[in-house]
mmCIF file of C-alpha atoms and ligand atoms in Angstrom:
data_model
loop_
_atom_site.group_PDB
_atom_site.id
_atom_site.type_symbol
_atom_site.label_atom_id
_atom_site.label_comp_id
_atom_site.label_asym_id
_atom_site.label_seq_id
_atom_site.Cartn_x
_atom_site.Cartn_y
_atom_site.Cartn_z
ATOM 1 C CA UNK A 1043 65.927 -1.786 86.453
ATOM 2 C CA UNK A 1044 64.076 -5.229 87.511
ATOM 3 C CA UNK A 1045 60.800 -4.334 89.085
ATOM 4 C CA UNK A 1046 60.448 -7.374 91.984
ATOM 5 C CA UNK A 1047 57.297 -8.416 92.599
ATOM 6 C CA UNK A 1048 55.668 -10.141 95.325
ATOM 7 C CA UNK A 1049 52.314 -11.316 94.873
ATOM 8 C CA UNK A 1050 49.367 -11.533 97.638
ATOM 9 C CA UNK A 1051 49.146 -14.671 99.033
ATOM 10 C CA UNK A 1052 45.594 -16.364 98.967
ATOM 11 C CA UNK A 1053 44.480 -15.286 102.240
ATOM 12 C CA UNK A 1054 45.724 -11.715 101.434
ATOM 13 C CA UNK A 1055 43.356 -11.288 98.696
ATOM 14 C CA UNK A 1056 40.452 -8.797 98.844
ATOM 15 C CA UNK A 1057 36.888 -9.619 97.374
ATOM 16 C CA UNK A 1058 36.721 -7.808 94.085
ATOM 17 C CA UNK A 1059 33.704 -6.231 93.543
ATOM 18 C CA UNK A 1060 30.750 -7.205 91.417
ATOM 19 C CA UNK A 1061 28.439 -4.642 91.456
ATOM 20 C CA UNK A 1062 30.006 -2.393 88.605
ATOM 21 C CA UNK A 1063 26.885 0.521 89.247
ATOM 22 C CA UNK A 1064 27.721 0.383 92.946
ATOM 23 C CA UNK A 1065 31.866 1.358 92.342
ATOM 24 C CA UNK A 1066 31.894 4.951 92.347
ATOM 25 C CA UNK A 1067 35.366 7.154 92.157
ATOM 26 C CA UNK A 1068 38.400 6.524 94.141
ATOM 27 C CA UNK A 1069 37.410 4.509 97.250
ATOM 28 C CA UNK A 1070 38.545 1.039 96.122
ATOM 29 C CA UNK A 1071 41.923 -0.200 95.516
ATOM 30 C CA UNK A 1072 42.978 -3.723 93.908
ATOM 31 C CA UNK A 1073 45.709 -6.419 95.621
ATOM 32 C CA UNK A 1074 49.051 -4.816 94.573
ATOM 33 C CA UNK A 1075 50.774 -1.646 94.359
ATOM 34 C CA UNK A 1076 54.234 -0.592 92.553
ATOM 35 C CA UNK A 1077 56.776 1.424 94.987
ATOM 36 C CA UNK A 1078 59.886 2.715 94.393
ATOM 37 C CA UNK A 1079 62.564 4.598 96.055
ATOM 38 C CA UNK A 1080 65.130 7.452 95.933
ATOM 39 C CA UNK A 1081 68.406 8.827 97.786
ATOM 40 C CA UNK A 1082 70.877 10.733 96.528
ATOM 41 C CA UNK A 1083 73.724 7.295 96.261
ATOM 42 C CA UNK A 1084 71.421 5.462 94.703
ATOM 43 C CA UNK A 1085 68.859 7.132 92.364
ATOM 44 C CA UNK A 1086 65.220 5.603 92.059
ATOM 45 C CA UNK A 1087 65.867 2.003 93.000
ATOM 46 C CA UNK A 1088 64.473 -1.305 94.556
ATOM 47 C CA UNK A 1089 61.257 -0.900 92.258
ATOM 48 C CA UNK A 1090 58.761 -3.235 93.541
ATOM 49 C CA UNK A 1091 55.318 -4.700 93.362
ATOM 50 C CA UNK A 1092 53.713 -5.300 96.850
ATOM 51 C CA UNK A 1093 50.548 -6.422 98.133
ATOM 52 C CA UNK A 1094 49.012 -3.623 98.562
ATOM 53 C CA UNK A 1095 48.833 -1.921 101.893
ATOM 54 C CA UNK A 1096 49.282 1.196 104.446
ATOM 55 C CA UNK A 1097 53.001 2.649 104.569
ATOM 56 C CA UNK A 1098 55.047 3.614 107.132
ATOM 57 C CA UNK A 1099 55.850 6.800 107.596
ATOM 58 C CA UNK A 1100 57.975 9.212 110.094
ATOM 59 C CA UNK A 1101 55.630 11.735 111.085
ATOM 60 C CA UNK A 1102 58.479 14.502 110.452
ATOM 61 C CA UNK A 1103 58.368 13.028 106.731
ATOM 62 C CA UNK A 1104 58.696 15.840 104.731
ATOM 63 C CA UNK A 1105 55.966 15.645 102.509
ATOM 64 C CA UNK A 1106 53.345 15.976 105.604
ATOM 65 C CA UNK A 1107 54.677 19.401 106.830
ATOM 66 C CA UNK A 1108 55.502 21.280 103.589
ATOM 67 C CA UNK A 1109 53.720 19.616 100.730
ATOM 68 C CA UNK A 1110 56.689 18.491 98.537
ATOM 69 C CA UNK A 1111 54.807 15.700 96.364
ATOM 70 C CA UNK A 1112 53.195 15.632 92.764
ATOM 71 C CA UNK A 1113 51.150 12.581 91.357
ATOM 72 C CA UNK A 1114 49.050 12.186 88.277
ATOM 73 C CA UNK A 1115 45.974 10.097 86.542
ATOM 74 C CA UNK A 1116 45.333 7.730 84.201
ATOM 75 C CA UNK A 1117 42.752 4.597 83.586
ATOM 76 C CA UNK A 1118 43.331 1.315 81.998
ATOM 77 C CA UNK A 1119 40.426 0.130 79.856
ATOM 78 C CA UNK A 1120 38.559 -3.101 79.086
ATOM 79 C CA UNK A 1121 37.402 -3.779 75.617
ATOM 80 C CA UNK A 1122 34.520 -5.858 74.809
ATOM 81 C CA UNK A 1123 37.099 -8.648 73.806
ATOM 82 C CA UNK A 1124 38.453 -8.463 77.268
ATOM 83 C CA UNK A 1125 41.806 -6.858 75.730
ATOM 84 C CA UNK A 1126 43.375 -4.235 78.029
ATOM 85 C CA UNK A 1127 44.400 -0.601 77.145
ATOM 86 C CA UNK A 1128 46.105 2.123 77.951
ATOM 87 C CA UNK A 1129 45.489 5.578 76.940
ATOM 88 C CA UNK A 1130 48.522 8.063 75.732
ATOM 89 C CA UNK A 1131 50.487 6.546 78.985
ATOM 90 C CA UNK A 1132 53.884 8.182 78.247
ATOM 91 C CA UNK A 1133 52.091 11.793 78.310
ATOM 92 C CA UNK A 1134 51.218 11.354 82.118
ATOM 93 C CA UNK A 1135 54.676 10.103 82.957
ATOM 94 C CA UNK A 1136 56.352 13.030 80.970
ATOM 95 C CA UNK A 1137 53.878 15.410 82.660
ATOM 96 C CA UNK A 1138 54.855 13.835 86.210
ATOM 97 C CA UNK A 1139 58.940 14.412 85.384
ATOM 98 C CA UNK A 1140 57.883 18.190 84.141
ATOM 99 C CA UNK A 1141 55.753 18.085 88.168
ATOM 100 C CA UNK A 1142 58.765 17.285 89.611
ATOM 101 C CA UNK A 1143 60.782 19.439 88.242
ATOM 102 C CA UNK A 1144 58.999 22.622 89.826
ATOM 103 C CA UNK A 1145 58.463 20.911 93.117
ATOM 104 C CA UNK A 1146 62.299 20.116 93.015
ATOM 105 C CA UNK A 1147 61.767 16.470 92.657
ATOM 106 C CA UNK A 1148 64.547 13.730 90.802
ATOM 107 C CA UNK A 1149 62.694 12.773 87.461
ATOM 108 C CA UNK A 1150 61.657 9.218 87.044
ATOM 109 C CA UNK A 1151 62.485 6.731 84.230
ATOM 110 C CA UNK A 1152 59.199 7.032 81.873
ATOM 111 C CA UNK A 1153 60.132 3.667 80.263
ATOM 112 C CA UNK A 1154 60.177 2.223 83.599
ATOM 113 C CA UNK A 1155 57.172 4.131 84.981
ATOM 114 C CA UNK A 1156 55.025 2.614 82.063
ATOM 115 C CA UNK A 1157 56.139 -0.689 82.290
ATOM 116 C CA UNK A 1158 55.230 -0.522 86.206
ATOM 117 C CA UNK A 1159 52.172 0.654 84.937
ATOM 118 C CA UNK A 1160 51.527 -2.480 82.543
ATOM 119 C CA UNK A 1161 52.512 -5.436 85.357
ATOM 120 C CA UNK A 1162 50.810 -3.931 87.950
ATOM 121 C CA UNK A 1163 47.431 -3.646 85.783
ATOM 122 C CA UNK A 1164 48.328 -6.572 84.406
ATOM 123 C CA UNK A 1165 48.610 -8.176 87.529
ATOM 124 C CA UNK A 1166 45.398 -6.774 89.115
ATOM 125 C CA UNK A 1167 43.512 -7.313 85.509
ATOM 126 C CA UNK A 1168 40.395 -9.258 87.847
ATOM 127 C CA UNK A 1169 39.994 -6.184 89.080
ATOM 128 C CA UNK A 1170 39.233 -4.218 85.610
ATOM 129 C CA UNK A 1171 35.593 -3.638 85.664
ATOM 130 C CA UNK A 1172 33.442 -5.255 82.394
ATOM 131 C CA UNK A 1173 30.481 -2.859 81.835
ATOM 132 C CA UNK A 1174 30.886 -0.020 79.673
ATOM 133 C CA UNK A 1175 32.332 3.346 80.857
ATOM 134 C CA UNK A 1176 34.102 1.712 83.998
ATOM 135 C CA UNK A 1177 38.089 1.725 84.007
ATOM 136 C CA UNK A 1178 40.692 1.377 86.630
ATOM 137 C CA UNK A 1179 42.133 4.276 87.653
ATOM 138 C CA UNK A 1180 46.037 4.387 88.395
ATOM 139 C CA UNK A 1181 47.317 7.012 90.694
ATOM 140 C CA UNK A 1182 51.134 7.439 90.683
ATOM 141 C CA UNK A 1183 52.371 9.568 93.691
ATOM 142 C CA UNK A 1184 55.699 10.695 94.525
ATOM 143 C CA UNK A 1185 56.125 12.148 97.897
ATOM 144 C CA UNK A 1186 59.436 13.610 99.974
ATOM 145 C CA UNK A 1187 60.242 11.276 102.856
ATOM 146 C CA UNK A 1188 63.255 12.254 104.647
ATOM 147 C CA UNK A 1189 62.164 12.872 108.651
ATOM 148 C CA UNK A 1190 62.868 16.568 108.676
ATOM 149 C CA UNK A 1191 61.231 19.501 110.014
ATOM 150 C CA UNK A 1192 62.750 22.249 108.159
ATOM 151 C CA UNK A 1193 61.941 23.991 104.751
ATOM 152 C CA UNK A 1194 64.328 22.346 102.140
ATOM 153 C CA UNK A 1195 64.278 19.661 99.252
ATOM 154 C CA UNK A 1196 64.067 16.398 100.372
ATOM 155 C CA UNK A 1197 67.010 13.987 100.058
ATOM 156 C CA UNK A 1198 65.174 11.341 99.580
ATOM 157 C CA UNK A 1199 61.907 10.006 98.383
ATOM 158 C CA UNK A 1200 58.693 7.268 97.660
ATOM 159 C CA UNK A 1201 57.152 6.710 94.713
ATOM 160 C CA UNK A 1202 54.036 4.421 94.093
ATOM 161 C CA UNK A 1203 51.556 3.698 91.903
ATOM 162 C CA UNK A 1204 47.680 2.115 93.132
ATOM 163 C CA UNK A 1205 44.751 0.995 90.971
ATOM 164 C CA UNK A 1206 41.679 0.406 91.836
ATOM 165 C CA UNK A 1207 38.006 0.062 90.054
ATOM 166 C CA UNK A 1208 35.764 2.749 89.186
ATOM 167 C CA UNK A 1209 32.390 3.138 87.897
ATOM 168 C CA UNK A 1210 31.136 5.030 84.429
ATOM 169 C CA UNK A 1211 30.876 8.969 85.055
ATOM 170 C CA UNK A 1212 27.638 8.915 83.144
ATOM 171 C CA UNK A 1213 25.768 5.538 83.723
ATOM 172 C CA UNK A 1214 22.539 7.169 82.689
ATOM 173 C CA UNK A 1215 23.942 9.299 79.666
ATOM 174 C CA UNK A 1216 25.000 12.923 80.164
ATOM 175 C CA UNK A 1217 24.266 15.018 83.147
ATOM 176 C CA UNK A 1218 25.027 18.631 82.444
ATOM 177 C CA UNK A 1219 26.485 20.559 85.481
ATOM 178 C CA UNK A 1220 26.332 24.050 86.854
ATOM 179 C CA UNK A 1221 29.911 25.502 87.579
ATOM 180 C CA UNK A 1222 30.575 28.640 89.681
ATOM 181 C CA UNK A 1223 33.374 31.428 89.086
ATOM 182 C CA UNK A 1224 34.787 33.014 92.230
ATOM 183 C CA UNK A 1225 35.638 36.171 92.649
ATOM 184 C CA UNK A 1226 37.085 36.110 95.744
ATOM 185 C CA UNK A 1227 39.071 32.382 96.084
ATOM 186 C CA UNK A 1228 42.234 31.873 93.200
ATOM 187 C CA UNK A 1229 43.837 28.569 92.115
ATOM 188 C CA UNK A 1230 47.294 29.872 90.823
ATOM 189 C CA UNK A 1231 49.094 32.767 89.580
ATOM 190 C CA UNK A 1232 51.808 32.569 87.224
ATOM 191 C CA UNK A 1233 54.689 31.825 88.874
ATOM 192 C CA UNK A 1234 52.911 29.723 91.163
ATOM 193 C CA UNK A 1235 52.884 25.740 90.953
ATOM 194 C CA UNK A 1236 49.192 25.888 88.786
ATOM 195 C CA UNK A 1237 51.449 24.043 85.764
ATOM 196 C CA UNK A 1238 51.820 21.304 87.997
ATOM 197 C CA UNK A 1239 49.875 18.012 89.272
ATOM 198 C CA UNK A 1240 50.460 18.865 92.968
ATOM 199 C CA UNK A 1241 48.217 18.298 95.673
ATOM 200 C CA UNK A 1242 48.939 21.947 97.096
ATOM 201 C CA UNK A 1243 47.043 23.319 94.251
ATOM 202 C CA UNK A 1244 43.982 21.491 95.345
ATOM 203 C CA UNK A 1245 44.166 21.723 99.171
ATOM 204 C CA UNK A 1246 43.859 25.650 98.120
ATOM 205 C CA UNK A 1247 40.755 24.910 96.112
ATOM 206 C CA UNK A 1248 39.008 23.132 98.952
ATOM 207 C CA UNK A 1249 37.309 26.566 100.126
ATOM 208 C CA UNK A 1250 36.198 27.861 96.990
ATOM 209 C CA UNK A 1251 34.829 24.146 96.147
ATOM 210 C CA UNK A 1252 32.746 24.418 99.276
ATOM 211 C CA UNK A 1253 31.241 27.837 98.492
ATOM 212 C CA UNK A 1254 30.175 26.421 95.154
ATOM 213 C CA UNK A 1255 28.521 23.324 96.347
ATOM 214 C CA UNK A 1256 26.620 25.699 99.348
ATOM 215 C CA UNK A 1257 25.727 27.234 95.637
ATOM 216 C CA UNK A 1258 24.051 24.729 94.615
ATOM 217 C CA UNK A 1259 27.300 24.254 91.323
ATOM 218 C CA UNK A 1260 29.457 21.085 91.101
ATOM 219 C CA UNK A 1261 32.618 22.962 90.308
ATOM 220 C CA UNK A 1262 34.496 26.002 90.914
ATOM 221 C CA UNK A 1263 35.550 28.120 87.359
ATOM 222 C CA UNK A 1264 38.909 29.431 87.944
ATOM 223 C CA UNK A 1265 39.885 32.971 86.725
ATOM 224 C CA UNK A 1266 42.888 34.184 86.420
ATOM 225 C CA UNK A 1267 44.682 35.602 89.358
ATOM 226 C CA UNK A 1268 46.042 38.586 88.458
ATOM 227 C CA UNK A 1269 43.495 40.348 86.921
ATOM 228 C CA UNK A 1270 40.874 38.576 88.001
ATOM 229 C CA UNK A 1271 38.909 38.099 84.467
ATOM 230 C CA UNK A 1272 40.487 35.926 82.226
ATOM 231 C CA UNK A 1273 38.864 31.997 82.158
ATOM 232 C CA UNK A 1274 41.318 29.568 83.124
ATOM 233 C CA UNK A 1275 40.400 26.345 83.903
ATOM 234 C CA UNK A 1276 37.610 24.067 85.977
ATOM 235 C CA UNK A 1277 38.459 22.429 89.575
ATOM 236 C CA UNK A 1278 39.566 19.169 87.909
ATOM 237 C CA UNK A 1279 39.163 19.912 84.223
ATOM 238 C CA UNK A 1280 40.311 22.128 81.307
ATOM 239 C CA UNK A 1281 37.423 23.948 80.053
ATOM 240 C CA UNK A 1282 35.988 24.537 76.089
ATOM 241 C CA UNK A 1283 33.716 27.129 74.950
ATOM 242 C CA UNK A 1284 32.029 27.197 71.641
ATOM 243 C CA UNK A 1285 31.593 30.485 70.345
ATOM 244 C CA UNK A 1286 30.143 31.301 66.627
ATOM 245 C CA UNK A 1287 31.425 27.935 65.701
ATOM 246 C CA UNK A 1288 34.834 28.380 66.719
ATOM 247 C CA UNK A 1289 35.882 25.763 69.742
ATOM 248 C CA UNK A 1290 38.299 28.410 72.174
ATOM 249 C CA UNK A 1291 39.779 27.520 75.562
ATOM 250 C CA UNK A 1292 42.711 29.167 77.024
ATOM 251 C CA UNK A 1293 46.098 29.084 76.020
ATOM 252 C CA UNK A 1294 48.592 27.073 78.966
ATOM 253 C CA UNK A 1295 49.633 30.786 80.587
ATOM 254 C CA UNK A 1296 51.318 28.750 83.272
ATOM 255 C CA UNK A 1297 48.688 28.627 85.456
ATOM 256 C CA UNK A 1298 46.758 26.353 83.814
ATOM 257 C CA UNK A 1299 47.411 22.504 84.128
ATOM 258 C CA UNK A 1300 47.926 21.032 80.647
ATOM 259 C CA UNK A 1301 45.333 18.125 80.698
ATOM 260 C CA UNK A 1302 46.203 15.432 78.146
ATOM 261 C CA UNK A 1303 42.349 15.033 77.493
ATOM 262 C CA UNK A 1304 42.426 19.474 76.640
ATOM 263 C CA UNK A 1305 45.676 18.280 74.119
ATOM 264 C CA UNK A 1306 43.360 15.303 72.782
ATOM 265 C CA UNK A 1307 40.298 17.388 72.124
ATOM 266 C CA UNK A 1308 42.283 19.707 70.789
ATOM 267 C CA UNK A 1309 43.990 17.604 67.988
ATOM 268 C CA UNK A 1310 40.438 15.539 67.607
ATOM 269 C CA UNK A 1311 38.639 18.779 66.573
ATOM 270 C CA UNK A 1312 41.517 20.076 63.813
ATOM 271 C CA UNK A 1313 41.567 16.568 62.706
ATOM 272 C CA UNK A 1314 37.866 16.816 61.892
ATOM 273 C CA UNK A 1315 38.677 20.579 60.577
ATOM 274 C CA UNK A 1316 36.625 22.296 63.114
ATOM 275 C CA UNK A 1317 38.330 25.551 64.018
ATOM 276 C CA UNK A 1318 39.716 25.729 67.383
ATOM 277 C CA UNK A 1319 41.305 27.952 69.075
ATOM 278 C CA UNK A 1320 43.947 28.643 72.403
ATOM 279 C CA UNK A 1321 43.237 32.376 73.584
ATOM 280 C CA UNK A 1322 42.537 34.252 76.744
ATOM 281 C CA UNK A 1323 38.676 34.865 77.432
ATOM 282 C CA UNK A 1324 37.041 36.904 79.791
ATOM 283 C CA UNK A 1325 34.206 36.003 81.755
ATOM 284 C CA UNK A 1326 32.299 38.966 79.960
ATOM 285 C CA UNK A 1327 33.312 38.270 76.863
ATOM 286 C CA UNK A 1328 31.548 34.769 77.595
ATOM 287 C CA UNK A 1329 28.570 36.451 79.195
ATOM 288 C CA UNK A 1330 27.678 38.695 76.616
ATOM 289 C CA UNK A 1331 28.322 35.289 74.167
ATOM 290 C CA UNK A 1332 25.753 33.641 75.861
ATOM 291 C CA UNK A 1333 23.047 37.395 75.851
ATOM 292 C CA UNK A 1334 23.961 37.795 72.103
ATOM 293 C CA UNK A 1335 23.202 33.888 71.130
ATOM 294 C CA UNK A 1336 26.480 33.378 69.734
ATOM 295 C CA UNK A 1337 27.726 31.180 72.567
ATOM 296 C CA UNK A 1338 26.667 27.230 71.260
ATOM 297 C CA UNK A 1339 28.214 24.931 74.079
ATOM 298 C CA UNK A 1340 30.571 24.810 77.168
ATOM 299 C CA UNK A 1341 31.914 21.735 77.760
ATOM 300 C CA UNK A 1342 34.993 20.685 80.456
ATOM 301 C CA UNK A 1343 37.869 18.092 79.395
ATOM 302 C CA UNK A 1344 39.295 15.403 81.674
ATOM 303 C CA UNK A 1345 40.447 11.840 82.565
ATOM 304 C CA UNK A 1346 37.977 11.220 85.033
ATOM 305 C CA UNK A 1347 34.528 11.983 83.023
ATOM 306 C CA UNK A 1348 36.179 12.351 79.218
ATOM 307 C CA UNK A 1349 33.956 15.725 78.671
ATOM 308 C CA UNK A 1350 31.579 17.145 80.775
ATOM 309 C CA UNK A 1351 29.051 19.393 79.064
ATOM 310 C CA UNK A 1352 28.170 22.672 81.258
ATOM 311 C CA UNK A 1353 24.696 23.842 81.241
ATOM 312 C CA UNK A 1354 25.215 26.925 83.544
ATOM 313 C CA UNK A 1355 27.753 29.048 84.656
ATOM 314 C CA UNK A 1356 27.332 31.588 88.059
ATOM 315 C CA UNK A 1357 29.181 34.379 88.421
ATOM 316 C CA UNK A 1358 28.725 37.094 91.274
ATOM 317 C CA UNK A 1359 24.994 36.593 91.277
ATOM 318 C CA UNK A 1360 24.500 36.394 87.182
ATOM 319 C CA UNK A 1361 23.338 32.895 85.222
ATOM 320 C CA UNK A 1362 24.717 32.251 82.031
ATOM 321 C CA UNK A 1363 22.149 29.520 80.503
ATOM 322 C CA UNK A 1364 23.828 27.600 77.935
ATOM 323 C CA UNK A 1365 21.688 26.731 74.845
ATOM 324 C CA UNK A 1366 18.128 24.579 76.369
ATOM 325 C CA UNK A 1367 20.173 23.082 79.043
ATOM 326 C CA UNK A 1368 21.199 19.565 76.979
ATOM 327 C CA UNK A 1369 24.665 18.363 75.628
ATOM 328 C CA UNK A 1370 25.688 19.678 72.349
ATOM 329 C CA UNK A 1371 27.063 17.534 69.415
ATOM 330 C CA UNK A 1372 30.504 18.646 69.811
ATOM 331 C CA UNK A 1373 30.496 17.852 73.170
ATOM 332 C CA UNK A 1374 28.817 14.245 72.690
ATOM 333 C CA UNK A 1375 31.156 13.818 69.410
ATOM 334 C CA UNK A 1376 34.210 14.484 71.676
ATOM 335 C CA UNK A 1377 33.009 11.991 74.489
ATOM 336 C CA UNK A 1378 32.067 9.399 71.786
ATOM 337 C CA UNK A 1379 35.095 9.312 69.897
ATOM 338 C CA UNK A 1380 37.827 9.512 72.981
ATOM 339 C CA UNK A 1381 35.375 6.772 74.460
ATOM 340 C CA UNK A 1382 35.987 4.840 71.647
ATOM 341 C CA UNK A 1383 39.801 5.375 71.335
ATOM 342 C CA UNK A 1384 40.004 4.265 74.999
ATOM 343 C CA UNK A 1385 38.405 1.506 74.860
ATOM 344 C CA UNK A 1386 39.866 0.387 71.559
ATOM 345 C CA UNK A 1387 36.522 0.460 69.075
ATOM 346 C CA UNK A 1388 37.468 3.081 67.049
ATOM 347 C CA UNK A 1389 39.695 3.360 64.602
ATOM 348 C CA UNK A 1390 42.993 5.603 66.195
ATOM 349 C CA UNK A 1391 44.657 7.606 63.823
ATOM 350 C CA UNK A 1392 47.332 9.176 66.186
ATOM 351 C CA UNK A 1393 48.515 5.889 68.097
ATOM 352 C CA UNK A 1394 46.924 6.875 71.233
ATOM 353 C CA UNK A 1395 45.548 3.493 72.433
ATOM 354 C CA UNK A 1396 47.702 0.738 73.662
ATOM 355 C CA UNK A 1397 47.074 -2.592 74.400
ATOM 356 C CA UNK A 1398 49.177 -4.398 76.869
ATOM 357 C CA UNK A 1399 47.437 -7.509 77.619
ATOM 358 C CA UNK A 1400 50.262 -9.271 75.308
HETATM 359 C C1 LIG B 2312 44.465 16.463 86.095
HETATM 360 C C2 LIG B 2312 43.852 17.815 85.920
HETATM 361 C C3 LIG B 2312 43.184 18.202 84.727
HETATM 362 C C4 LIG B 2312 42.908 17.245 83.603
HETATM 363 O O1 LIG B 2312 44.029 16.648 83.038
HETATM 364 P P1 LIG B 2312 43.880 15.306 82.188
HETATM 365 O O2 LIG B 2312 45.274 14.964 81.801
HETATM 366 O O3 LIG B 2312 43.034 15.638 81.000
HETATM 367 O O4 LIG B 2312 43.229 14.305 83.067
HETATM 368 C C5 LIG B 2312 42.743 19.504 84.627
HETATM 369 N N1 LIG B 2312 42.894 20.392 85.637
HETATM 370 C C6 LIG B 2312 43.506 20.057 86.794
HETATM 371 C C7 LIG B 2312 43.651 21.080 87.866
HETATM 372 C C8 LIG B 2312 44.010 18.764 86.975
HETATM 373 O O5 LIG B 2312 44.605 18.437 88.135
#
């Protein structure tokens, strides 16, 4: 399939921003978008790139009554040479198809997906920031459109893809968080749609999100929902606990969503023979780590801050201090090396970097 495009004109064009310490996450989008769309005679067709813009929808749309959509994540990076990269690509588009799947969704083409991915970046490039640690995110979305107010599969349905600019997680080096595991509030059970990248999954975290900023933490820590003890995963992060020099985080049960950053650190650290390890934990397990001195670091995995080391964790009114408070070296190793990978200064063993700026 051809993917049309239609450039801005002039006049059209947005002022791109300068100010790379000023961009933050997820507010700013570039000139263009990709769009795409499905019913049932047709399959995914008339792929297109637009200026970008708002869309019209019927407010019986599907998607706005019953939640059928997925989407996913990923940045494109600019090396000091100015070359243009993206990271594991295909993973997010084969993650997306497995998305759809449990929200009943028609796969997409990941050929075509990626190459959408490459003009559109390609075609917004001006608006890849320079300074180190900034990116431009890409959102794909997929959401049901037919106008129907009843509780079925859609027939038919929109997929796009924006990109916009957005600033390094840790301009000032790393910031160590506090993170907070309900006991009351549960992201997914297995069963559930926790495998999948689907904004239901986070409209039900919005509560327990709230209660741990009123905390005084920056994310919730998920445990598992049936027996309510098992560490799962962070609100927008996989999570990795170092415990007597063995790196463990917990196996994909099905309610966990299988980051490609987790699968990366994961591959990184047997690569450099560090033992690491997928099995369930319990949150007293990790507590009595941390009284006993055998718990070295706790560190989260994701596309939006690479790793993010954890200096506390809360749990129905105990602290668990980790170490003095600082990032460990596995931690800063991690977030060096994928840093690198990304942005195409390391060396990269396992063919994880691409560059697509021809
Ligand atoms: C996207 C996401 C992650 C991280 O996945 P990456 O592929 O590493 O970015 C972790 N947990 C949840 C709930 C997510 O939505």
């Amino acid at each position: 399939m051809d993917i049309k495009v239609t450039p801005c004109s002039d006049n059209q064009r947005k002022p791109i921003p300068t100010d790379d310490n000023a961009l933050g996450f997820g507010r700013l989008f570039s000139d263009h978008m990709f769009l795409m769309n499905y019913d049932p005679d047709r399959g995914w067709h008339n792929a297109r790139i637009e200026p970008y813009g708002p869309l019209s929808l019927d407010p019986a749309s599907m998607v706005l009554h019953y939640g059928q959509e997925v989407f996913e994540g990923l940045k494109a990076y600019r090396g000091a040479d100015s070359s243009v990269r993206l990271f594991r690509p295909r993973d997010n588009y084969e993650r997306l198809n497995r998305s759809c799947e449990r929200l009943v969704i028609p796969p997409v083409d990941v050929d075509l997906m990626v190459e959408a991915t490459k003009q559109l970046v390609m075609l917004d490039k001006a608006w890849i920031p320079r300074s180190e640690g900034c990116s431009m995110y890409v959102r794909p979305t997929i959401i049901a459109i037919d106008p129907f107010v009843g509780v079925a599969p859609s027939q038919t349905y929109l997929c796009y893809i924006i990109v916009g600019p957005v600033g390094a997680y840790y301009p000032e080096g790393f910031n160590p968080v506090g993170i907070w595991a309900s006991a009351d509030y549960v992201r997914a059970v297995r069963g559930g749609m926790g495998e999948a990248k689907t904004g239901g999954n986070y409209a039900g975290s919005l509560k327990a999100q709230a209660a741990a900023k009123a905390e005084g933490y920056s994310q919730v820590l998920w445990l598992d929902a049936l027996e309510r003890k098992y560490v799962e995963e962070v609100g927008t992060m996989n999570i990795f606990f170092k415990i007597n020099g063995t790196v463990v985080t917990s196996p994909l049960t099905g309610s966990i969503l299988p980051g490609i950053t987790r699968d990366s650190v994961m591959r990184l650290l047997t690569h450099w023979d560090m033992p690491v390890q997928e099995r369930m934990l319990t949150i007293d397990e990790l507590f009595a780590a941390g009284a006993d001195g055998s718990l070295e670091e706790i560190f989260g995995s994701g596309t939006a801050a690479i790793i993010t080391p954890v200096k506390e964790i809360a749990y129905k009114g105990d602290k668990l201090s980790v170490g003095d408070g600082t990032t460990g070296p596995v931690a800063q190793r991690l977030y060096d090396s994928i840093l690198a990978l990304q942005y195409g200064t390391g060396e990269d063993p396992f063919g994880w970097s691409e560059r697509i700026d021809g």
